[in-house]
Amino acid sequence: MSKPIPSRLSRAAVVGAAVAGALAVSVPAPAYAEDAANLVVNGDFEQTAADGSIPGWPQSENRATGRATIVDGAGPDGSRALALDLGDPNDKAAIGQDVPVPDTGTFRAYRITFDERAVGLDGYGGDLWARNFGHDAVIGRLAGDTGWRKASAVVLARPGAPAVNLLLALEYTTGRLLVDNVRVERVEGNTVGANVQPTGTVQLTWHFAALAGTPAAYEVHRSDDRGFTPSRRTLIRKVPGAWTAEDGSARPGKRYTYKVVALAADGTRLATTDAEPVTMPSRFLDEQRTDVLTATGTGDDARLAWRLKAGTKGPVHVYAGGPEVAEGKLHKARKVATAGAHELTGGVTLREKDLRGATGFAVTRQRGEVLATASLAGLEHPRTGVTDGKLTAIRSAIQQPGIPKATYDGLVNRVAAGLPAYNHRPGEAQASWAHDAALLYQVTQDPAYARTAYDAIIESGRTMPFLNGTAYAGAAALETANAAAPLATAYDWAYPAWTGEQRAEVQKVLQRVAAYLEVAYHPNFALPVKQSNWTAVVRGAELTLRLAVRGDGPFDLEEGRIAHLVDEVGRHLDTAYSTTGWDQEGMDYFGYGLGVGAPGITGSIDAGIGALKKRWERPQFANLLMHAFSAQADKARLQWGVGSATGAVPVPGLVFTQVPAEQRAAWLWQYERTVGGGGGTYGLLEYPYGVTPQDPDEAPAAVRRALLDDHVGSYLFRNRYQDKDDVLVGVQNRNEHHIGWGGSDTFALSLLGQDVTWAQQPAKNTAKRELFSKPLVDGGPEGIAGKGRTLESRAYAGQGGGFVSLDGSGNYRLDTARRDIAVDLRPVGGADSVIAVHDAYADSVPHRYDWQLSPESGTTITFGETESGARTFLFRKGDGWLKGWVLTPEGAELSVDKGAFKVTRTGTEADFRIVLAVGKGAPPTATVEGSALTLGTTTYDLDDLRGLRPAVG
């Protein structure tokens, strides 16, 4: 039976609804009075404008292929609806409006609802952002092709928030999102919002406006009966002190009704929300891309659980045996279970008689291909990081002078100094304090440290800046995750010293943290690749937490959630870091992401889960850090991304868990000189006791030769590992780009030596163009990133230098942009090292090209002298110098602007042939003939740097 035509719609509108891709009408429709309770203007999109704009929605973030139009007849009731269309995932379609929020000096709750429908969306990307009221809520994510559904959430506006900004957005996908009936209403009663995700989880948010005080806990109830009364049969979870949680047990195609009950501290029911009905999608989106197996000892039995990547064809078999089975060796294994063709998630409990002492397990395909492995892990505390063997080694080492004792003393002094010693945000500071104190308890067995850890955890839970669980901007999810990882390890390590009551109180804090993290969302989470530090921090921290609490008190074994988090973090390892360990975001975010997230990775390995071990060991983090960090007193380091010029070595202790065995002694040598006793808890836990440091200059060739990364276009060179006079060179090209922090790195040069940073990069200060050490075109860096190409790269024999040929035309958007660079790190003709560069540019229109070097402040720069036909420039600081020769200088202008040295050319073509030498004492003199410069006995032909074959250094 056909649906009746609404009386207020014309026949043309009904016809328009049947036409895919209908355009916005140009004739204004009558303005209908909306419900006064709705704070949104034109939330039903019945009002239109002749110029194509949408009344009430003045903010447009449409970009390139993005379009926002009103379509007649496209709404769920046959009325008009908004259509957001996107043809390229790199573009955006979005409109917005501000909803004023009166400031009453207290938090105010608002309920946001709207109808939405996905039409050919190839991934997450359609949603409504409620922004600028404190922490942003992201509501209503969709994927694929769906019918109309209602999105609903309760958000909190903090005191002083001037408005809630609504932004209906489509990005990181292609297709169409239809939206109608957007409502924002002040919550006056007791309300719960249910936000169904394409994956089948339901994110719940609630508020009890009718209650004067704050409830101690909340019960989440679900039923098939809309008029149900909450009871033990309908209870699905209990959350203390939060106003958000996730239901991960919903079934496809089901209709549910949710209610939330507020509880007093004694368990008395204070109030119940109104009912919130939802309809689940008929199919859930399965995003799992990692095969995960867990094996958990539960007394004399063992619980095995697996989650296989989406699309896996069964049946699959589960094998048990000795420890070799966890390494994928099944020749002595026995089959203990079989899962059907479509059972991608499953589990089995092996009783003692079936377990028969097995400690290694594997899941295989029908023909024996190993998909996932696990070793049996117990639930006794401590579970992660701390072992009896490590504690014995620590207790012995701290009895004598050395790096471990210095590290231990530093922790003791820091914990004794208390909260002022922890320069973090509220919640994070207390969590870090608890983390340090808990490790000291394990080392000393002094219950006072365990008490400190307990008190700090409780205070962390009290002061942590929790807001809406769907938080995005304002970094609520990051702030929660920053605290979650140290809270989890503190709980794990101090647990044996606490009473049952103390454990229960700490578990309440961790329940609350877990509830926020499971619903935390960022647009970068939705992408198939997980390169952003958001994944490392938020998902990694939650993994640490789930591993620490599983099986305790109110927590179950967390089998499904742990598998999901292992997948997310594993994909982050696969995509964010190249084989060399390079990370687009630079050293600061490298340290931040892994500093929070890596304990979850190492914790999963400690828990016997085999899915991340090889992925964690793949990137050459130690080698990258050895090539990038100098021995200068100011901790100067090579720069790329938004990494700063100086700073501490990131996650140094955790790197010990994944450095190749043959490089461990060299990394320890470097660690002792650049980290010393500042390695913190992981510097004490993971220190390689019994290993003798090895001078990297005498270590395996891998740590002495150039680090060449053609995939991403990153090249690191180092002449030696001795002292502040070491020369370190970084050359970048940005052959790859991903969502997240990134720098304008094409043809970027970073150069350290003689206790000076001779060439720096701007980090986040990109508006200060004088901080770039790279070519600038028309006064600015390249237009895009990720389209560079490496033409050739090779390491020089017997030294740490090498040759690289790069194409940056795609990034600079020029017809030609090529760099050939030879990094010769031998002593040459009175110089410690020499760098020869030939840059060539061409385009159909003229440009200004500035070849620029930016040294650290306090460096004096002189230029203009002629030497053998070349023009020279000289940087000096202390007793160090950098000397440069500009070959074929005709038409080039040399200058200094705001501390940066420039060689400038203009026109449709520009060539730069420049040689740099660094050293101490008296700068050398070179001879030049045409395009060739000779220093000592070495000639650098700038037109044929590819042909340079330096003698062995």
mmCIF file of C-alpha atoms in Angstrom, residues 562-845:
data_model
loop_
_atom_site.group_PDB
_atom_site.id
_atom_site.type_symbol
_atom_site.label_atom_id
_atom_site.label_comp_id
_atom_site.label_asym_id
_atom_site.label_seq_id
_atom_site.Cartn_x
_atom_site.Cartn_y
_atom_site.Cartn_z
ATOM 1 C CA ILE A 562 40.445 -6.962 24.208
ATOM 2 C CA ALA A 563 40.349 -8.533 20.738
ATOM 3 C CA HIS A 564 38.947 -5.324 19.277
ATOM 4 C CA LEU A 565 41.605 -3.194 20.972
ATOM 5 C CA VAL A 566 44.417 -5.527 19.903
ATOM 6 C CA ASP A 567 43.196 -5.112 16.332
ATOM 7 C CA GLU A 568 43.100 -1.321 16.543
ATOM 8 C CA VAL A 569 46.526 -1.013 18.126
ATOM 9 C CA GLY A 570 47.982 -3.603 15.774
ATOM 10 C CA ARG A 571 46.801 -1.672 12.753
ATOM 11 C CA HIS A 572 48.322 1.449 14.267
ATOM 12 C CA LEU A 573 51.677 -0.302 14.510
ATOM 13 C CA ASP A 574 51.363 -1.513 10.928
ATOM 14 C CA THR A 575 50.506 1.844 9.392
ATOM 15 C CA ALA A 576 51.832 4.648 11.594
ATOM 16 C CA TYR A 577 55.452 3.479 11.676
ATOM 17 C CA SER A 578 57.596 2.489 8.744
ATOM 18 C CA THR A 579 60.120 -0.317 9.015
ATOM 19 C CA THR A 580 62.719 2.222 10.108
ATOM 20 C CA GLY A 581 60.391 3.391 12.897
ATOM 21 C CA TRP A 582 59.644 6.717 11.176
ATOM 22 C CA ASP A 583 56.385 8.345 12.255
ATOM 23 C CA GLN A 584 54.878 11.225 10.294
ATOM 24 C CA GLU A 585 54.115 13.229 13.419
ATOM 25 C CA GLY A 586 57.706 13.508 14.617
ATOM 26 C CA MET A 587 59.470 12.678 17.848
ATOM 27 C CA ASP A 588 57.157 14.435 20.300
ATOM 28 C CA TYR A 589 54.051 12.574 19.178
ATOM 29 C CA PHE A 590 56.031 9.404 18.662
ATOM 30 C CA GLY A 591 56.851 9.637 22.354
ATOM 31 C CA TYR A 592 53.344 10.634 23.370
ATOM 32 C CA GLY A 593 51.508 7.950 21.421
ATOM 33 C CA LEU A 594 53.743 5.076 22.403
ATOM 34 C CA GLY A 595 54.349 6.462 25.889
ATOM 35 C CA VAL A 596 50.662 5.940 26.632
ATOM 36 C CA GLY A 597 49.879 3.102 24.240
ATOM 37 C CA ALA A 598 52.921 0.818 24.312
ATOM 38 C CA PRO A 599 52.219 -0.582 27.812
ATOM 39 C CA GLY A 600 49.052 -2.057 26.326
ATOM 40 C CA ILE A 601 51.091 -3.659 23.553
ATOM 41 C CA THR A 602 53.693 -5.102 25.898
ATOM 42 C CA GLY A 603 50.916 -5.998 28.341
ATOM 43 C CA SER A 604 49.174 -8.066 25.665
ATOM 44 C CA ILE A 605 52.419 -9.948 25.062
ATOM 45 C CA ASP A 606 52.756 -10.528 28.817
ATOM 46 C CA ALA A 607 49.170 -11.855 28.725
ATOM 47 C CA GLY A 608 50.242 -14.484 26.205
ATOM 48 C CA ILE A 609 48.414 -12.934 23.238
ATOM 49 C CA GLY A 610 50.562 -13.504 20.170
ATOM 50 C CA ALA A 611 48.892 -11.051 17.786
ATOM 51 C CA LEU A 612 51.139 -8.029 18.444
ATOM 52 C CA LYS A 613 54.564 -9.500 19.178
ATOM 53 C CA LYS A 614 56.010 -9.448 15.655
ATOM 54 C CA ARG A 615 54.213 -6.224 14.811
ATOM 55 C CA TRP A 616 55.755 -4.541 17.859
ATOM 56 C CA GLU A 617 59.220 -5.767 16.967
ATOM 57 C CA ARG A 618 59.051 -4.782 13.271
ATOM 58 C CA PRO A 619 59.843 -1.014 13.460
ATOM 59 C CA GLN A 620 63.506 -0.219 14.145
ATOM 60 C CA PHE A 621 62.723 2.190 16.973
ATOM 61 C CA ALA A 622 66.097 1.888 18.704
ATOM 62 C CA ASN A 623 68.014 2.414 15.465
ATOM 63 C CA LEU A 624 65.856 5.409 14.590
ATOM 64 C CA LEU A 625 66.491 6.985 17.988
ATOM 65 C CA MET A 626 70.214 6.316 17.770
ATOM 66 C CA HIS A 627 70.360 8.065 14.398
ATOM 67 C CA ALA A 628 68.164 10.991 15.485
ATOM 68 C CA PHE A 629 69.387 11.933 18.988
ATOM 69 C CA SER A 630 72.662 13.744 19.525
ATOM 70 C CA ALA A 631 74.902 13.699 22.571
ATOM 71 C CA GLN A 632 74.605 17.467 22.921
ATOM 72 C CA ALA A 633 73.793 18.839 26.357
ATOM 73 C CA ASP A 634 70.619 20.496 25.051
ATOM 74 C CA LYS A 635 69.330 17.105 23.841
ATOM 75 C CA ALA A 636 69.207 18.345 20.258
ATOM 76 C CA ARG A 637 67.664 15.953 17.778
ATOM 77 C CA LEU A 638 66.820 15.694 14.105
ATOM 78 C CA GLN A 639 63.396 17.057 13.173
ATOM 79 C CA TRP A 640 60.509 16.056 10.941
ATOM 80 C CA GLY A 641 56.743 16.288 11.266
ATOM 81 C CA VAL A 642 55.983 18.605 14.145
ATOM 82 C CA GLY A 643 58.867 17.351 16.261
ATOM 83 C CA SER A 644 60.684 20.012 18.258
ATOM 84 C CA ALA A 645 64.426 20.700 18.033
ATOM 85 C CA THR A 646 65.235 19.419 21.525
ATOM 86 C CA GLY A 647 63.635 17.057 23.992
ATOM 87 C CA ALA A 648 63.890 13.839 25.919
ATOM 88 C CA VAL A 649 64.361 10.493 24.206
ATOM 89 C CA PRO A 650 60.839 9.036 23.814
ATOM 90 C CA VAL A 651 59.810 5.772 25.519
ATOM 91 C CA PRO A 652 63.430 4.675 26.028
ATOM 92 C CA GLY A 653 62.686 1.928 28.529
ATOM 93 C CA LEU A 654 59.930 0.405 26.417
ATOM 94 C CA VAL A 655 62.248 0.301 23.412
ATOM 95 C CA PHE A 656 64.265 -2.336 25.282
ATOM 96 C CA THR A 657 61.266 -4.680 24.835
ATOM 97 C CA GLN A 658 61.521 -4.651 21.049
ATOM 98 C CA VAL A 659 65.094 -3.826 20.000
ATOM 99 C CA PRO A 660 66.749 -6.704 18.103
ATOM 100 C CA ALA A 661 69.041 -8.755 20.322
ATOM 101 C CA GLU A 662 72.122 -7.936 18.270
ATOM 102 C CA GLN A 663 71.501 -4.178 18.736
ATOM 103 C CA ARG A 664 70.560 -4.228 22.419
ATOM 104 C CA ALA A 665 74.090 -3.546 23.700
ATOM 105 C CA ALA A 666 74.528 -0.609 21.326
ATOM 106 C CA TRP A 667 71.138 0.814 22.316
ATOM 107 C CA LEU A 668 72.112 0.443 25.981
ATOM 108 C CA TRP A 669 75.330 2.430 25.306
ATOM 109 C CA GLN A 670 73.282 5.198 23.695
ATOM 110 C CA TYR A 671 70.602 5.000 26.397
ATOM 111 C CA GLU A 672 73.100 5.492 29.213
ATOM 112 C CA ARG A 673 74.429 8.670 27.571
ATOM 113 C CA THR A 674 71.165 10.255 26.450
ATOM 114 C CA VAL A 675 68.715 9.010 29.100
ATOM 115 C CA GLY A 676 70.850 8.036 32.060
ATOM 116 C CA GLY A 677 68.856 7.732 35.245
ATOM 117 C CA GLY A 678 65.811 9.461 33.784
ATOM 118 C CA GLY A 679 64.168 6.359 32.356
ATOM 119 C CA GLY A 680 61.401 6.181 34.973
ATOM 120 C CA THR A 681 59.490 3.004 35.794
ATOM 121 C CA TYR A 682 60.051 1.319 32.443
ATOM 122 C CA GLY A 683 63.715 2.284 32.487
ATOM 123 C CA LEU A 684 63.951 0.295 35.712
ATOM 124 C CA LEU A 685 61.681 -2.580 34.671
ATOM 125 C CA GLU A 686 62.994 -3.168 31.173
ATOM 126 C CA TYR A 687 66.674 -2.317 31.691
ATOM 127 C CA PRO A 688 68.700 -5.208 30.187
ATOM 128 C CA TYR A 689 70.388 -6.396 33.375
ATOM 129 C CA GLY A 690 73.452 -8.455 32.566
ATOM 130 C CA VAL A 691 74.057 -6.812 29.163
ATOM 131 C CA THR A 692 77.327 -4.921 28.698
ATOM 132 C CA PRO A 693 77.007 -1.639 26.760
ATOM 133 C CA GLN A 694 78.721 -1.647 23.369
ATOM 134 C CA ASP A 695 80.049 1.454 21.619
ATOM 135 C CA PRO A 696 77.785 1.752 18.535
ATOM 136 C CA ASP A 697 80.826 2.656 16.452
ATOM 137 C CA GLU A 698 81.946 -0.921 17.063
ATOM 138 C CA ALA A 699 78.469 -2.430 16.902
ATOM 139 C CA PRO A 700 76.661 -4.246 14.061
ATOM 140 C CA ALA A 701 76.636 -2.409 10.740
ATOM 141 C CA ALA A 702 72.900 -1.670 10.977
ATOM 142 C CA VAL A 703 73.450 1.014 13.622
ATOM 143 C CA ARG A 704 76.412 2.588 11.819
ATOM 144 C CA ARG A 705 75.197 2.887 8.251
ATOM 145 C CA ALA A 706 72.626 5.327 6.870
ATOM 146 C CA LEU A 707 68.979 4.706 7.688
ATOM 147 C CA LEU A 708 67.226 4.804 4.296
ATOM 148 C CA ASP A 709 63.440 4.743 4.045
ATOM 149 C CA ASP A 710 62.254 5.020 0.442
ATOM 150 C CA HIS A 711 58.643 4.218 1.312
ATOM 151 C CA VAL A 712 58.040 7.373 3.319
ATOM 152 C CA GLY A 713 60.996 9.374 2.013
ATOM 153 C CA SER A 714 63.030 9.753 5.202
ATOM 154 C CA TYR A 715 66.809 9.475 5.422
ATOM 155 C CA LEU A 716 68.926 9.711 8.565
ATOM 156 C CA PHE A 717 72.727 9.838 8.622
ATOM 157 C CA ARG A 718 75.204 9.886 11.501
ATOM 158 C CA ASN A 719 79.003 10.014 11.380
ATOM 159 C CA ARG A 720 79.774 8.534 14.834
ATOM 160 C CA TYR A 721 78.530 7.965 18.421
ATOM 161 C CA GLN A 722 80.997 9.737 20.666
ATOM 162 C CA ASP A 723 80.152 13.202 21.962
ATOM 163 C CA LYS A 724 78.653 16.589 21.177
ATOM 164 C CA ASP A 725 80.725 16.883 18.004
ATOM 165 C CA ASP A 726 78.900 14.009 16.310
ATOM 166 C CA VAL A 727 77.323 15.072 12.989
ATOM 167 C CA LEU A 728 73.706 14.024 12.380
ATOM 168 C CA VAL A 729 71.848 14.730 9.137
ATOM 169 C CA GLY A 730 68.175 14.253 8.297
ATOM 170 C CA VAL A 731 66.717 14.520 4.781
ATOM 171 C CA GLN A 732 62.969 14.261 4.209
ATOM 172 C CA ASN A 733 60.669 14.096 1.190
ATOM 173 C CA ARG A 734 57.153 13.119 2.373
ATOM 174 C CA ASN A 735 56.386 10.258 0.014
ATOM 175 C CA GLU A 736 53.468 9.276 2.245
ATOM 176 C CA HIS A 737 50.786 11.193 4.107
ATOM 177 C CA HIS A 738 48.109 10.224 6.598
ATOM 178 C CA ILE A 739 45.564 11.910 8.820
ATOM 179 C CA GLY A 740 47.176 13.480 11.870
ATOM 180 C CA TRP A 741 49.950 15.894 12.697
ATOM 181 C CA GLY A 742 52.368 16.341 9.838
ATOM 182 C CA GLY A 743 55.001 18.769 8.675
ATOM 183 C CA SER A 744 55.959 20.432 5.411
ATOM 184 C CA ASP A 745 58.952 18.172 5.030
ATOM 185 C CA THR A 746 59.620 18.010 1.302
ATOM 186 C CA PHE A 747 63.348 18.571 0.771
ATOM 187 C CA ALA A 748 63.648 19.441 4.474
ATOM 188 C CA LEU A 749 67.147 19.340 5.932
ATOM 189 C CA SER A 750 67.997 18.843 9.598
ATOM 190 C CA LEU A 751 71.654 19.156 10.593
ATOM 191 C CA LEU A 752 73.392 18.851 13.972
ATOM 192 C CA GLY A 753 77.087 18.980 14.813
ATOM 193 C CA GLN A 754 79.776 20.716 16.857
ATOM 194 C CA ASP A 755 77.225 21.249 19.652
ATOM 195 C CA VAL A 756 75.079 23.386 17.322
ATOM 196 C CA THR A 757 71.828 22.897 15.419
ATOM 197 C CA TRP A 758 72.882 24.209 12.001
ATOM 198 C CA ALA A 759 69.553 23.513 10.283
ATOM 199 C CA GLN A 760 66.275 23.371 12.162
ATOM 200 C CA GLN A 761 62.596 22.975 11.291
ATOM 201 C CA PRO A 762 59.589 24.889 12.681
ATOM 202 C CA ALA A 763 57.746 22.051 14.478
ATOM 203 C CA LYS A 764 54.260 23.555 14.947
ATOM 204 C CA ASN A 765 55.432 27.143 14.392
ATOM 205 C CA THR A 766 54.836 26.934 10.643
ATOM 206 C CA ALA A 767 53.692 30.559 10.455
ATOM 207 C CA LYS A 768 57.311 31.536 11.235
ATOM 208 C CA ARG A 769 58.740 30.819 7.808
ATOM 209 C CA GLU A 770 62.188 31.772 9.032
ATOM 210 C CA LEU A 771 62.322 28.500 11.000
ATOM 211 C CA PHE A 772 62.303 26.290 7.892
ATOM 212 C CA SER A 773 65.501 24.754 6.570
ATOM 213 C CA LYS A 774 64.232 23.842 3.124
ATOM 214 C CA PRO A 775 63.326 25.450 -0.193
ATOM 215 C CA LEU A 776 60.361 27.837 -0.066
ATOM 216 C CA VAL A 777 58.412 28.614 -3.227
ATOM 217 C CA ASP A 778 56.804 32.038 -3.423
ATOM 218 C CA GLY A 779 57.536 32.466 0.265
ATOM 219 C CA GLY A 780 55.915 29.284 1.492
ATOM 220 C CA PRO A 781 56.457 25.525 1.826
ATOM 221 C CA GLU A 782 54.951 22.891 -0.474
ATOM 222 C CA GLY A 783 51.200 22.817 -1.016
ATOM 223 C CA ILE A 784 50.519 19.176 -0.217
ATOM 224 C CA ALA A 785 52.292 16.113 1.173
ATOM 225 C CA GLY A 786 52.396 12.456 0.315
ATOM 226 C CA LYS A 787 53.157 12.720 -3.388
ATOM 227 C CA GLY A 788 56.939 12.775 -3.202
ATOM 228 C CA ARG A 789 58.996 10.035 -4.872
ATOM 229 C CA THR A 790 62.402 8.593 -4.201
ATOM 230 C CA LEU A 791 64.369 8.088 -7.383
ATOM 231 C CA GLU A 792 67.388 6.486 -5.757
ATOM 232 C CA SER A 793 69.004 6.023 -2.363
ATOM 233 C CA ARG A 794 72.097 4.214 -1.206
ATOM 234 C CA ALA A 795 74.446 4.148 1.761
ATOM 235 C CA TYR A 796 78.148 4.869 1.406
ATOM 236 C CA ALA A 797 80.474 2.049 2.379
ATOM 237 C CA GLY A 798 82.488 2.388 5.568
ATOM 238 C CA GLN A 799 80.688 5.460 6.945
ATOM 239 C CA GLY A 800 77.249 6.720 7.963
ATOM 240 C CA GLY A 801 76.565 8.872 4.902
ATOM 241 C CA GLY A 802 74.885 8.219 1.591
ATOM 242 C CA PHE A 803 73.284 9.526 -1.585
ATOM 243 C CA VAL A 804 69.612 10.298 -2.188
ATOM 244 C CA SER A 805 67.773 11.498 -5.289
ATOM 245 C CA LEU A 806 64.278 12.843 -4.644
ATOM 246 C CA ASP A 807 61.347 14.069 -6.738
ATOM 247 C CA GLY A 808 59.214 16.632 -4.882
ATOM 248 C CA SER A 809 57.262 18.011 -7.843
ATOM 249 C CA GLY A 810 53.993 16.420 -6.736
ATOM 250 C CA ASN A 811 54.206 18.067 -3.316
ATOM 251 C CA TYR A 812 55.410 21.447 -4.575
ATOM 252 C CA ARG A 813 52.952 21.333 -7.494
ATOM 253 C CA LEU A 814 55.678 22.256 -9.949
ATOM 254 C CA ASP A 815 56.594 20.721 -13.271
ATOM 255 C CA THR A 816 60.016 19.870 -11.849
ATOM 256 C CA ALA A 817 61.351 19.749 -8.293
ATOM 257 C CA ARG A 818 64.319 17.439 -7.904
ATOM 258 C CA ARG A 819 66.960 17.142 -5.218
ATOM 259 C CA ASP A 820 70.186 15.168 -5.440
ATOM 260 C CA ILE A 821 72.070 15.197 -2.155
ATOM 261 C CA ALA A 822 75.311 13.552 -1.116
ATOM 262 C CA VAL A 823 75.982 13.269 2.612
ATOM 263 C CA ASP A 824 79.672 12.508 3.084
ATOM 264 C CA LEU A 825 80.332 11.974 6.775
ATOM 265 C CA ARG A 826 84.072 11.389 6.584
ATOM 266 C CA PRO A 827 86.508 14.083 7.684
ATOM 267 C CA VAL A 828 87.285 15.852 4.392
ATOM 268 C CA GLY A 829 89.833 18.626 3.804
ATOM 269 C CA GLY A 830 89.600 20.115 7.298
ATOM 270 C CA ALA A 831 85.842 19.573 7.684
ATOM 271 C CA ASP A 832 84.185 16.983 9.907
ATOM 272 C CA SER A 833 81.567 16.235 7.223
ATOM 273 C CA VAL A 834 80.371 17.560 3.866
ATOM 274 C CA ILE A 835 76.883 17.790 2.330
ATOM 275 C CA ALA A 836 76.530 18.548 -1.386
ATOM 276 C CA VAL A 837 73.101 19.515 -2.727
ATOM 277 C CA HIS A 838 71.797 20.057 -6.247
ATOM 278 C CA ASP A 839 68.190 21.277 -6.439
ATOM 279 C CA ALA A 840 66.475 21.878 -9.782
ATOM 280 C CA TYR A 841 63.069 23.518 -10.285
ATOM 281 C CA ALA A 842 60.977 24.342 -13.338
ATOM 282 C CA ASP A 843 57.387 25.372 -13.945
ATOM 283 C CA SER A 844 55.267 26.883 -16.672
ATOM 284 C CA VAL A 845 54.946 30.140 -14.718
#
